[in-house]
mmCIF file of C-alpha atoms in Angstrom:
data_model
loop_
_atom_site.group_PDB
_atom_site.id
_atom_site.type_symbol
_atom_site.label_atom_id
_atom_site.label_comp_id
_atom_site.label_asym_id
_atom_site.label_seq_id
_atom_site.Cartn_x
_atom_site.Cartn_y
_atom_site.Cartn_z
ATOM 1 C CA ALA A 1 105.369 90.297 105.337
ATOM 2 C CA GLN A 2 103.140 89.497 102.428
ATOM 3 C CA SER A 3 104.224 89.604 98.797
ATOM 4 C CA VAL A 4 102.543 89.274 95.424
ATOM 5 C CA THR A 5 103.875 88.152 92.054
ATOM 6 C CA GLN A 6 102.472 88.832 88.621
ATOM 7 C CA PRO A 7 104.617 86.681 86.351
ATOM 8 C CA ASP A 8 103.456 88.191 83.070
ATOM 9 C CA ILE A 9 104.747 91.683 82.316
ATOM 10 C CA HIS A 10 102.843 92.039 79.030
ATOM 11 C CA ILE A 11 100.051 90.014 77.431
ATOM 12 C CA THR A 12 98.533 90.450 73.973
ATOM 13 C CA VAL A 13 95.069 89.097 73.270
ATOM 14 C CA SER A 14 92.776 89.310 70.268
ATOM 15 C CA GLU A 15 89.504 91.130 70.733
ATOM 16 C CA GLY A 16 86.801 88.615 71.624
ATOM 17 C CA ALA A 17 89.252 86.071 72.977
ATOM 18 C CA SER A 18 89.342 84.919 76.589
ATOM 19 C CA LEU A 19 91.795 86.328 79.092
ATOM 20 C CA GLU A 20 93.531 85.067 82.202
ATOM 21 C CA LEU A 21 95.987 87.180 84.180
ATOM 22 C CA ARG A 22 98.030 85.396 86.794
ATOM 23 C CA CYS A 23 98.637 86.444 90.382
ATOM 24 C CA ASN A 24 100.425 84.516 93.122
ATOM 25 C CA TYR A 25 100.789 85.674 96.692
ATOM 26 C CA SER A 26 102.837 84.762 99.708
ATOM 27 C CA TYR A 27 101.215 85.068 103.113
ATOM 28 C CA GLY A 28 100.851 82.808 106.128
ATOM 29 C CA ALA A 29 97.063 82.875 106.269
ATOM 30 C CA THR A 30 94.282 83.812 103.867
ATOM 31 C CA PRO A 31 94.872 87.414 102.908
ATOM 32 C CA TYR A 32 92.588 90.014 101.434
ATOM 33 C CA LEU A 33 93.077 89.981 97.656
ATOM 34 C CA PHE A 34 92.333 92.674 95.108
ATOM 35 C CA TRP A 35 92.553 93.366 91.394
ATOM 36 C CA TYR A 36 92.858 96.959 90.222
ATOM 37 C CA VAL A 37 92.925 98.280 86.654
ATOM 38 C CA GLN A 38 94.711 101.372 85.385
ATOM 39 C CA SER A 39 93.555 102.675 82.021
ATOM 40 C CA PRO A 40 95.970 104.887 80.093
ATOM 41 C CA GLY A 41 96.389 108.258 81.801
ATOM 42 C CA GLN A 42 94.157 107.285 84.691
ATOM 43 C CA GLY A 43 94.458 106.310 88.314
ATOM 44 C CA LEU A 44 93.685 102.812 89.532
ATOM 45 C CA GLN A 45 90.142 101.493 89.812
ATOM 46 C CA LEU A 46 89.051 98.470 91.823
ATOM 47 C CA LEU A 47 87.804 95.566 89.694
ATOM 48 C CA LEU A 48 87.057 93.093 92.480
ATOM 49 C CA LYS A 49 88.170 91.877 95.873
ATOM 50 C CA TYR A 50 88.136 88.684 97.926
ATOM 51 C CA PHE A 51 87.932 88.388 101.697
ATOM 52 C CA SER A 52 86.323 85.029 102.415
ATOM 53 C CA GLY A 53 83.526 82.713 101.350
ATOM 54 C CA ASP A 54 82.857 81.835 97.724
ATOM 55 C CA THR A 55 86.219 81.495 96.018
ATOM 56 C CA LEU A 56 84.884 82.778 92.684
ATOM 57 C CA VAL A 57 84.446 86.526 92.837
ATOM 58 C CA GLN A 58 82.578 88.622 90.308
ATOM 59 C CA GLY A 59 83.690 92.139 89.554
ATOM 60 C CA ILE A 60 82.917 95.072 87.341
ATOM 61 C CA LYS A 61 83.293 95.147 83.549
ATOM 62 C CA GLY A 62 82.641 91.393 83.254
ATOM 63 C CA PHE A 63 85.757 90.296 85.145
ATOM 64 C CA GLU A 64 85.954 87.484 87.659
ATOM 65 C CA ALA A 65 88.739 86.004 89.769
ATOM 66 C CA GLU A 66 89.180 82.708 91.530
ATOM 67 C CA PHE A 67 90.979 82.259 94.829
ATOM 68 C CA LYS A 68 92.861 78.963 95.026
ATOM 69 C CA ARG A 69 94.387 78.435 98.438
ATOM 70 C CA SER A 70 96.326 75.339 97.408
ATOM 71 C CA GLN A 71 98.088 77.294 94.669
ATOM 72 C CA SER A 72 98.293 80.633 96.518
ATOM 73 C CA SER A 73 96.761 82.181 93.437
ATOM 74 C CA PHE A 74 94.102 84.737 92.567
ATOM 75 C CA ASN A 75 93.911 84.772 88.783
ATOM 76 C CA LEU A 76 91.759 87.267 86.912
ATOM 77 C CA ARG A 77 89.616 86.104 83.996
ATOM 78 C CA LYS A 78 87.306 87.471 81.366
ATOM 79 C CA PRO A 79 85.557 85.268 78.787
ATOM 80 C CA SER A 80 85.660 87.781 75.932
ATOM 81 C CA VAL A 81 87.839 90.904 75.947
ATOM 82 C CA HIS A 82 86.938 94.227 74.391
ATOM 83 C CA TRP A 83 89.317 96.828 72.975
ATOM 84 C CA SER A 84 88.500 99.035 75.970
ATOM 85 C CA ASP A 85 90.039 96.431 78.295
ATOM 86 C CA ALA A 86 93.525 97.470 77.153
ATOM 87 C CA ALA A 87 95.113 98.706 80.377
ATOM 88 C CA GLU A 88 97.512 97.750 83.116
ATOM 89 C CA TYR A 89 96.244 95.328 85.741
ATOM 90 C CA PHE A 90 97.526 95.146 89.291
ATOM 91 C CA CYS A 91 96.992 92.391 91.802
ATOM 92 C CA ALA A 92 97.287 93.434 95.435
ATOM 93 C CA VAL A 93 97.320 91.675 98.784
ATOM 94 C CA ALA A 94 96.630 92.906 102.305
ATOM 95 C CA PRO A 95 96.999 90.912 105.501
ATOM 96 C CA SER A 96 93.846 89.775 107.243
ATOM 97 C CA VAL A 97 95.455 90.498 110.597
ATOM 98 C CA GLY A 98 97.804 93.227 111.705
ATOM 99 C CA ASN A 99 98.295 96.739 110.439
ATOM 100 C CA GLU A 100 100.274 96.293 107.263
ATOM 101 C CA LYS A 101 98.979 97.968 104.174
ATOM 102 C CA LEU A 102 98.284 96.860 100.625
ATOM 103 C CA THR A 103 101.164 95.354 98.691
ATOM 104 C CA PHE A 104 100.867 95.649 94.926
ATOM 105 C CA GLY A 105 102.274 93.398 92.251
ATOM 106 C CA THR A 106 104.370 94.817 89.455
ATOM 107 C CA GLY A 107 101.470 94.827 87.037
ATOM 108 C CA THR A 108 100.543 93.167 83.747
ATOM 109 C CA ARG A 109 100.049 95.324 80.676
ATOM 110 C CA LEU A 110 97.268 94.062 78.430
ATOM 111 C CA THR A 111 97.250 94.853 74.727
ATOM 112 C CA ILE A 112 94.192 94.050 72.604
ATOM 113 C CA ILE A 113 94.605 93.428 68.892
ATOM 114 C CA PRO A 114 91.721 93.584 66.401
ATOM 115 C CA ASP B 1 81.142 108.726 93.478
ATOM 116 C CA VAL B 2 84.377 109.246 95.338
ATOM 117 C CA LYS B 3 86.556 111.814 93.710
ATOM 118 C CA VAL B 4 90.265 112.117 94.370
ATOM 119 C CA THR B 5 91.971 114.984 92.632
ATOM 120 C CA GLN B 6 95.626 115.807 92.301
ATOM 121 C CA SER B 7 96.814 119.351 91.725
ATOM 122 C CA SER B 8 98.904 118.683 88.633
ATOM 123 C CA ARG B 9 98.983 116.003 85.945
ATOM 124 C CA TYR B 10 102.489 116.887 84.818
ATOM 125 C CA LEU B 11 105.258 118.696 86.649
ATOM 126 C CA VAL B 12 108.826 119.559 85.681
ATOM 127 C CA LYS B 13 111.234 120.642 88.418
ATOM 128 C CA ARG B 14 114.957 121.185 88.801
ATOM 129 C CA THR B 15 117.251 119.251 91.121
ATOM 130 C CA GLY B 16 117.261 120.782 94.586
ATOM 131 C CA GLU B 17 113.866 122.451 94.285
ATOM 132 C CA LYS B 18 111.218 121.960 96.962
ATOM 133 C CA VAL B 19 108.193 120.277 95.405
ATOM 134 C CA PHE B 20 104.638 120.091 96.694
ATOM 135 C CA LEU B 21 102.154 117.557 95.375
ATOM 136 C CA GLU B 22 98.606 118.131 96.531
ATOM 137 C CA CYS B 23 95.761 115.654 96.826
ATOM 138 C CA VAL B 24 92.149 116.306 97.763
ATOM 139 C CA GLN B 25 89.314 113.825 98.344
ATOM 140 C CA ASP B 26 85.668 114.737 98.656
ATOM 141 C CA MET B 27 84.185 111.767 100.514
ATOM 142 C CA ASP B 28 85.227 112.414 104.103
ATOM 143 C CA HIS B 29 87.607 109.455 104.043
ATOM 144 C CA GLU B 30 89.781 108.849 107.081
ATOM 145 C CA ASN B 31 92.775 107.362 105.302
ATOM 146 C CA MET B 32 94.942 108.858 102.616
ATOM 147 C CA PHE B 33 97.987 107.430 100.866
ATOM 148 C CA TRP B 34 100.845 108.471 98.607
ATOM 149 C CA TYR B 35 102.401 105.955 96.235
ATOM 150 C CA ARG B 36 104.978 106.182 93.546
ATOM 151 C CA GLN B 37 104.658 104.063 90.432
ATOM 152 C CA ASP B 38 107.673 103.013 88.405
ATOM 153 C CA PRO B 39 107.850 100.600 85.449
ATOM 154 C CA GLY B 40 108.596 97.082 86.590
ATOM 155 C CA LEU B 41 108.202 98.000 90.258
ATOM 156 C CA GLY B 42 104.459 98.492 90.529
ATOM 157 C CA LEU B 43 103.166 100.810 93.242
ATOM 158 C CA ARG B 44 105.208 101.449 96.362
ATOM 159 C CA LEU B 45 103.791 103.143 99.432
ATOM 160 C CA ILE B 46 105.594 106.325 100.487
ATOM 161 C CA TYR B 47 103.454 107.597 103.375
ATOM 162 C CA PHE B 48 99.931 107.261 104.651
ATOM 163 C CA SER B 49 97.729 109.072 107.108
ATOM 164 C CA TYR B 50 94.981 107.747 109.382
ATOM 165 C CA ASP B 51 93.696 111.100 110.471
ATOM 166 C CA VAL B 52 94.395 114.808 110.474
ATOM 167 C CA LYS B 53 97.953 115.512 111.579
ATOM 168 C CA MET B 54 98.676 111.775 111.743
ATOM 169 C CA LYS B 55 101.174 110.173 109.411
ATOM 170 C CA GLU B 56 102.946 106.866 109.075
ATOM 171 C CA LYS B 57 105.922 105.894 106.960
ATOM 172 C CA GLY B 58 105.381 103.474 104.166
ATOM 173 C CA ASP B 59 107.957 101.349 102.424
ATOM 174 C CA ILE B 60 110.011 104.121 100.795
ATOM 175 C CA PRO B 61 109.724 107.355 102.851
ATOM 176 C CA GLU B 62 113.313 108.545 102.362
ATOM 177 C CA GLY B 63 113.480 111.936 100.683
ATOM 178 C CA TYR B 64 109.780 112.663 101.243
ATOM 179 C CA SER B 65 107.588 114.205 103.895
ATOM 180 C CA VAL B 66 103.835 114.709 104.133
ATOM 181 C CA SER B 67 101.336 117.068 105.636
ATOM 182 C CA ARG B 68 97.704 116.590 106.536
ATOM 183 C CA GLU B 69 96.274 119.736 108.113
ATOM 184 C CA LYS B 70 92.724 119.100 106.932
ATOM 185 C CA LYS B 71 90.905 115.799 106.557
ATOM 186 C CA GLU B 72 90.325 116.165 102.844
ATOM 187 C CA ARG B 73 93.845 117.228 101.861
ATOM 188 C CA PHE B 74 97.102 115.271 101.918
ATOM 189 C CA SER B 75 100.294 116.814 100.605
ATOM 190 C CA LEU B 76 103.491 115.112 99.569
ATOM 191 C CA ILE B 77 106.643 117.190 99.885
ATOM 192 C CA LEU B 78 109.981 116.630 98.244
ATOM 193 C CA GLU B 79 112.294 118.796 100.337
ATOM 194 C CA SER B 80 115.086 118.793 97.756
ATOM 195 C CA ALA B 81 114.108 117.072 94.542
ATOM 196 C CA SER B 82 116.547 114.656 92.984
ATOM 197 C CA THR B 83 116.558 112.986 89.584
ATOM 198 C CA ASN B 84 115.791 109.599 91.135
ATOM 199 C CA GLN B 85 112.473 111.016 92.280
ATOM 200 C CA THR B 86 111.311 111.292 88.676
ATOM 201 C CA SER B 87 108.218 109.116 88.732
ATOM 202 C CA MET B 88 104.445 108.889 88.636
ATOM 203 C CA TYR B 89 102.898 109.808 91.989
ATOM 204 C CA LEU B 90 99.479 108.466 92.908
ATOM 205 C CA CYS B 91 97.304 109.602 95.769
ATOM 206 C CA ALA B 92 94.557 107.383 97.191
ATOM 207 C CA SER B 93 91.981 107.490 99.958
ATOM 208 C CA SER B 94 89.900 104.923 101.804
ATOM 209 C CA LEU B 95 86.991 105.153 104.185
ATOM 210 C CA ASP B 96 88.795 103.827 107.261
ATOM 211 C CA SER B 97 91.834 101.905 108.342
ATOM 212 C CA GLY B 98 90.718 98.337 107.639
ATOM 213 C CA ALA B 99 92.990 96.456 105.271
ATOM 214 C CA GLN B 100 89.929 95.300 103.357
ATOM 215 C CA GLU B 101 88.862 98.818 102.473
ATOM 216 C CA THR B 102 88.816 99.819 98.836
ATOM 217 C CA GLN B 103 91.295 102.508 97.946
ATOM 218 C CA TYR B 104 90.187 105.230 95.527
ATOM 219 C CA PHE B 105 92.915 106.707 93.380
ATOM 220 C CA GLY B 106 93.545 110.059 91.793
ATOM 221 C CA PRO B 107 94.737 110.335 88.176
ATOM 222 C CA GLY B 108 98.377 110.730 89.158
ATOM 223 C CA THR B 109 101.064 113.373 88.811
ATOM 224 C CA ARG B 110 103.929 112.628 86.481
ATOM 225 C CA LEU B 111 106.987 114.386 87.898
ATOM 226 C CA LEU B 112 110.173 114.969 85.950
ATOM 227 C CA VAL B 113 113.196 116.204 87.881
ATOM 228 C CA LEU B 114 115.939 117.639 85.693
#
């Protein structure tokens, strides 16, 4: 079965600074990879997803993520964060074969300071 | 836009009560899911449904059941609520059963069992 690890529980970043959220997965082949965001009091919203092809994926709200097979990673980045980016971010993995469902990481809470 | 609604944002119940959580989606999606979200544990899949009257157990089905009598509605039932079922419950839907499909989430129901 696949698994996903988000090593950072909480990250604090100054507004305007760059951001990188880490995600590592365990799966025998190339999985489907996702980043979701949960703003306070809201459900989850998809930021971006990777299936195949170009390893740098662009998403909504100015986010991007890079798939690195050699490191089993799918880190999320943003060059300049805004106060509205304060939220919880979830990485998720789904197998590219078989019938298993999405497996979510434990989440990283992002705090933005002025 | 896909809209997933959940019947309550906050719910307080007593131990032993039967609890119904309702979820409705308006985009004719085939798949629907129930997750629970707990701090430090991320999202865990309770049950999902591929079609009307079809259901499959997720990772943590114990103490829960589900009902899907109509395509747009997926109910989560706690037959006899217990304090360890205090949690945030998230409903989601997706267009079909492919693992690469985007899941669309409702705002969540925060359940407190006393």
